mmCIF file of C-alpha atoms in Angstrom:
data_model
loop_
_atom_site.group_PDB
_atom_site.id
_atom_site.type_symbol
_atom_site.label_atom_id
_atom_site.label_comp_id
_atom_site.label_asym_id
_atom_site.label_seq_id
_atom_site.Cartn_x
_atom_site.Cartn_y
_atom_site.Cartn_z
ATOM 1 C CA MET A 1 101.311 115.415 108.334
ATOM 2 C CA ILE A 2 99.487 112.091 108.303
ATOM 3 C CA TRP A 3 101.223 111.141 105.045
ATOM 4 C CA ILE A 4 104.661 111.661 106.585
ATOM 5 C CA GLY A 5 103.674 109.551 109.592
ATOM 6 C CA ALA A 6 102.327 106.871 107.279
ATOM 7 C CA GLY A 7 105.619 107.005 105.394
ATOM 8 C CA VAL A 8 107.547 106.435 108.615
ATOM 9 C CA VAL A 9 105.430 103.413 109.529
ATOM 10 C CA ILE A 10 105.566 101.965 106.009
ATOM 11 C CA GLY A 11 109.326 102.530 105.908
ATOM 12 C CA MET A 12 109.860 100.679 109.168
ATOM 13 C CA VAL A 13 107.724 97.746 108.081
ATOM 14 C CA ALA A 14 109.414 97.629 104.663
ATOM 15 C CA ALA A 15 112.863 97.681 106.243
ATOM 16 C CA LEU A 16 111.990 94.940 108.719
ATOM 17 C CA VAL A 17 110.493 92.703 106.037
ATOM 18 C CA GLY A 18 113.311 93.362 103.569
ATOM 19 C CA ILE A 19 116.129 92.893 106.049
ATOM 20 C CA GLY A 20 114.379 89.930 107.634
ATOM 21 C CA ALA A 21 114.092 88.238 104.240
ATOM 22 C CA MET A 22 117.842 88.643 103.739
ATOM 23 C CA ALA A 23 118.346 86.604 106.938
ATOM 24 C CA GLY A 24 121.869 87.794 107.616
ATOM 25 C CA GLY A 25 123.018 87.019 104.082
ATOM 26 C CA HIS A 26 121.530 83.526 103.912
ATOM 27 C CA GLY A 27 118.031 84.405 102.722
ATOM 28 C CA ILE A 28 116.498 85.822 99.585
ATOM 29 C CA TYR A 29 117.195 89.366 98.490
ATOM 30 C CA LEU A 30 114.269 90.068 96.140
ATOM 31 C CA PRO A 31 111.960 91.471 98.864
ATOM 32 C CA ALA A 32 114.743 93.826 99.934
ATOM 33 C CA HIS A 33 115.267 94.988 96.340
ATOM 34 C CA ILE A 34 111.546 95.726 96.040
ATOM 35 C CA LEU A 35 110.918 97.268 99.467
ATOM 36 C CA ILE A 36 114.197 99.068 100.202
ATOM 37 C CA PRO A 37 115.892 99.615 96.826
ATOM 38 C CA TRP A 38 117.858 102.671 97.925
ATOM 39 C CA LEU A 39 119.597 100.596 100.594
ATOM 40 C CA MET A 40 120.324 97.856 98.090
ATOM 41 C CA LEU A 41 121.860 100.424 95.747
ATOM 42 C CA ILE A 42 124.373 101.703 98.298
ATOM 43 C CA LEU A 43 124.983 98.453 100.177
ATOM 44 C CA PRO A 44 127.757 97.237 97.829
ATOM 45 C CA THR A 45 129.684 100.484 98.317
ATOM 46 C CA ALA A 46 129.439 100.491 102.108
ATOM 47 C CA ALA A 47 132.613 99.277 103.795
ATOM 48 C CA VAL A 48 130.892 98.742 107.139
ATOM 49 C CA PRO A 49 127.131 98.637 107.623
ATOM 50 C CA GLY A 50 126.006 101.335 110.000
ATOM 51 C CA SER A 51 123.515 104.037 110.758
ATOM 52 C CA ALA A 52 123.858 105.607 107.310
ATOM 53 C CA LEU A 53 122.458 102.409 105.837
ATOM 54 C CA VAL A 54 119.515 102.502 108.228
ATOM 55 C CA VAL A 55 118.796 106.068 107.132
ATOM 56 C CA ALA A 56 119.031 104.983 103.486
ATOM 57 C CA ALA A 57 116.505 102.242 104.153
ATOM 58 C CA LEU A 58 114.023 104.366 106.103
ATOM 59 C CA ALA A 59 114.333 107.887 104.683
ATOM 60 C CA PRO A 60 112.631 107.476 101.298
ATOM 61 C CA TYR A 61 109.214 106.576 102.686
ATOM 62 C CA PRO A 62 108.648 109.764 104.747
ATOM 63 C CA ILE A 63 109.935 111.727 101.741
ATOM 64 C CA TYR A 64 107.475 109.878 99.502
ATOM 65 C CA GLY A 65 104.729 110.677 102.009
ATOM 66 C CA ALA A 66 105.666 114.358 102.143
ATOM 67 C CA LEU A 67 105.674 114.650 98.359
ATOM 68 C CA ILE A 68 102.291 112.951 98.069
ATOM 69 C CA ALA A 69 100.892 115.139 100.868
ATOM 70 C CA TYR A 70 102.137 118.258 99.068
ATOM 71 C CA LYS A 71 100.452 117.346 95.787
ATOM 72 C CA ARG A 72 98.549 114.115 95.290
ATOM 73 C CA ILE A 73 99.498 114.059 91.624
ATOM 74 C CA TRP A 74 103.095 113.499 92.724
ATOM 75 C CA ALA A 75 102.144 109.930 93.627
ATOM 76 C CA ILE A 76 102.747 108.964 90.005
ATOM 77 C CA PRO A 77 106.345 110.267 89.825
ATOM 78 C CA VAL A 78 107.034 108.795 93.275
ATOM 79 C CA VAL A 79 105.937 105.346 92.100
ATOM 80 C CA VAL A 80 107.938 105.699 88.880
ATOM 81 C CA LEU A 81 111.020 106.776 90.856
ATOM 82 C CA HIS A 82 110.636 103.805 93.201
ATOM 83 C CA ILE A 83 110.285 101.413 90.257
ATOM 84 C CA LEU A 84 113.424 102.879 88.669
ATOM 85 C CA ALA A 85 115.269 102.424 91.968
ATOM 86 C CA ILE A 86 114.121 98.789 92.064
ATOM 87 C CA ALA A 87 115.365 98.227 88.513
ATOM 88 C CA ALA A 88 118.704 99.866 89.294
ATOM 89 C CA SER A 89 119.145 97.878 92.506
ATOM 90 C CA LEU A 90 118.513 94.645 90.618
ATOM 91 C CA LEU A 91 121.225 95.576 88.119
ATOM 92 C CA VAL A 92 123.877 96.289 90.758
ATOM 93 C CA ARG A 93 126.224 93.366 91.182
ATOM 94 C CA SER A 94 128.590 92.936 94.071
ATOM 95 C CA GLU A 95 130.457 90.232 95.933
ATOM 96 C CA TYR A 96 128.212 91.032 98.903
ATOM 97 C CA LEU A 97 124.919 90.507 97.053
ATOM 98 C CA PRO A 98 123.931 87.321 95.266
#
Protein backbone atom coordinates (compact mmCIF):
# COMPACT_ATOMS: atom_id res chain seq x y z
CA MET A 1 0.00 0.00 0.00
CA ILE A 2 2.89 2.35 0.72
CA TRP A 3 4.10 1.99 -2.88
CA ILE A 4 0.74 3.12 -4.25
CA GLY A 5 0.75 6.11 -1.90
CA ALA A 6 4.30 6.93 -2.94
CA GLY A 7 3.17 6.70 -6.56
CA VAL A 8 0.38 9.20 -5.90
CA VAL A 9 2.77 11.68 -4.29
CA ILE A 10 5.42 11.23 -6.99
CA GLY A 11 2.76 11.61 -9.68
CA MET A 12 1.51 14.87 -8.22
CA VAL A 13 5.00 16.30 -7.91
CA ALA A 14 5.91 15.16 -11.44
CA ALA A 15 2.75 16.70 -12.87
CA LEU A 16 3.31 20.00 -11.07
CA VAL A 17 6.94 20.23 -12.17
CA GLY A 18 6.18 19.16 -15.74
CA ILE A 19 3.19 21.43 -16.21
CA GLY A 20 4.93 24.27 -14.40
CA ALA A 21 7.91 23.99 -16.76
CA MET A 22 5.56 24.31 -19.74
CA ALA A 23 4.46 27.69 -18.32
CA GLY A 24 1.19 27.86 -20.21
CA GLY A 25 2.84 27.08 -23.54
CA HIS A 26 5.68 29.58 -23.19
CA GLY A 27 8.17 27.43 -21.29
CA ILE A 28 10.22 24.35 -22.03
CA TYR A 29 8.59 21.01 -22.64
CA LEU A 30 11.46 18.58 -21.97
CA PRO A 31 10.69 18.16 -18.23
CA ALA A 32 7.08 17.36 -19.12
CA HIS A 33 8.19 14.77 -21.69
CA ILE A 34 10.39 13.11 -19.07
CA LEU A 35 8.07 13.32 -16.06
CA ILE A 36 4.61 12.94 -17.63
CA PRO A 37 5.15 11.26 -21.01
CA TRP A 38 1.70 9.69 -21.16
CA LEU A 39 0.12 13.14 -21.00
CA MET A 40 2.47 14.42 -23.68
CA LEU A 41 1.49 11.49 -25.91
CA ILE A 42 -2.23 12.25 -25.80
CA LEU A 43 -2.04 16.04 -25.56
CA PRO A 44 -1.88 16.60 -29.35
CA THR A 45 -5.06 14.56 -29.84
CA ALA A 46 -7.05 16.33 -27.14
CA ALA A 47 -9.44 18.93 -28.52
CA VAL A 48 -9.96 20.58 -25.14
CA PRO A 49 -7.75 19.99 -22.11
CA GLY A 50 -9.74 18.60 -19.24
CA SER A 51 -9.94 16.09 -16.45
CA ALA A 52 -9.00 13.19 -18.73
CA LEU A 53 -5.63 14.83 -19.26
CA VAL A 54 -5.13 15.20 -15.52
CA VAL A 55 -5.86 11.50 -15.10
CA ALA A 56 -3.39 10.71 -17.89
CA ALA A 57 -0.74 12.73 -16.10
CA LEU A 58 -1.33 11.29 -12.63
CA ALA A 59 -2.51 7.71 -13.18
CA PRO A 60 0.72 6.01 -14.28
CA TYR A 61 2.60 6.62 -11.04
CA PRO A 62 0.17 4.79 -8.70
CA ILE A 63 0.04 2.00 -11.29
CA TYR A 64 3.85 1.88 -11.33
CA GLY A 65 3.79 1.76 -7.53
CA ALA A 66 1.24 -1.05 -7.47
CA LEU A 67 3.23 -3.12 -9.95
CA ILE A 68 6.45 -2.64 -7.99
CA ALA A 69 4.65 -3.47 -4.73
CA TYR A 70 3.28 -6.67 -6.28
CA LYS A 71 6.69 -7.89 -7.41
CA ARG A 72 9.85 -5.86 -6.93
CA ILE A 73 11.35 -7.36 -10.07
CA TRP A 74 8.68 -5.49 -12.04
CA ALA A 75 10.60 -2.28 -11.38
CA ILE A 76 12.76 -3.06 -14.40
CA PRO A 77 9.87 -3.38 -16.90
CA VAL A 78 8.22 -0.31 -15.35
CA VAL A 79 11.35 1.76 -15.95
CA VAL A 80 11.71 0.39 -19.48
CA LEU A 81 8.04 1.18 -20.21
CA HIS A 82 8.47 4.72 -18.89
CA ILE A 83 11.59 5.23 -21.02
CA LEU A 84 9.71 3.98 -24.09
CA ALA A 85 6.88 6.40 -23.31
CA ILE A 86 9.42 9.23 -23.05
CA ALA A 87 10.92 8.29 -26.42
CA ALA A 88 7.48 8.09 -28.03
CA SER A 89 6.39 11.42 -26.55
CA LEU A 90 9.51 13.08 -27.92
CA LEU A 91 8.70 11.74 -31.39
CA VAL A 92 5.13 13.05 -31.42
CA ARG A 93 4.86 16.28 -33.35
CA SER A 94 1.91 18.61 -33.21
CA GLU A 95 1.02 22.23 -33.80
CA TYR A 96 0.38 22.45 -30.05
CA LEU A 97 3.83 21.21 -28.99
CA PRO A 98 7.10 22.79 -30.03
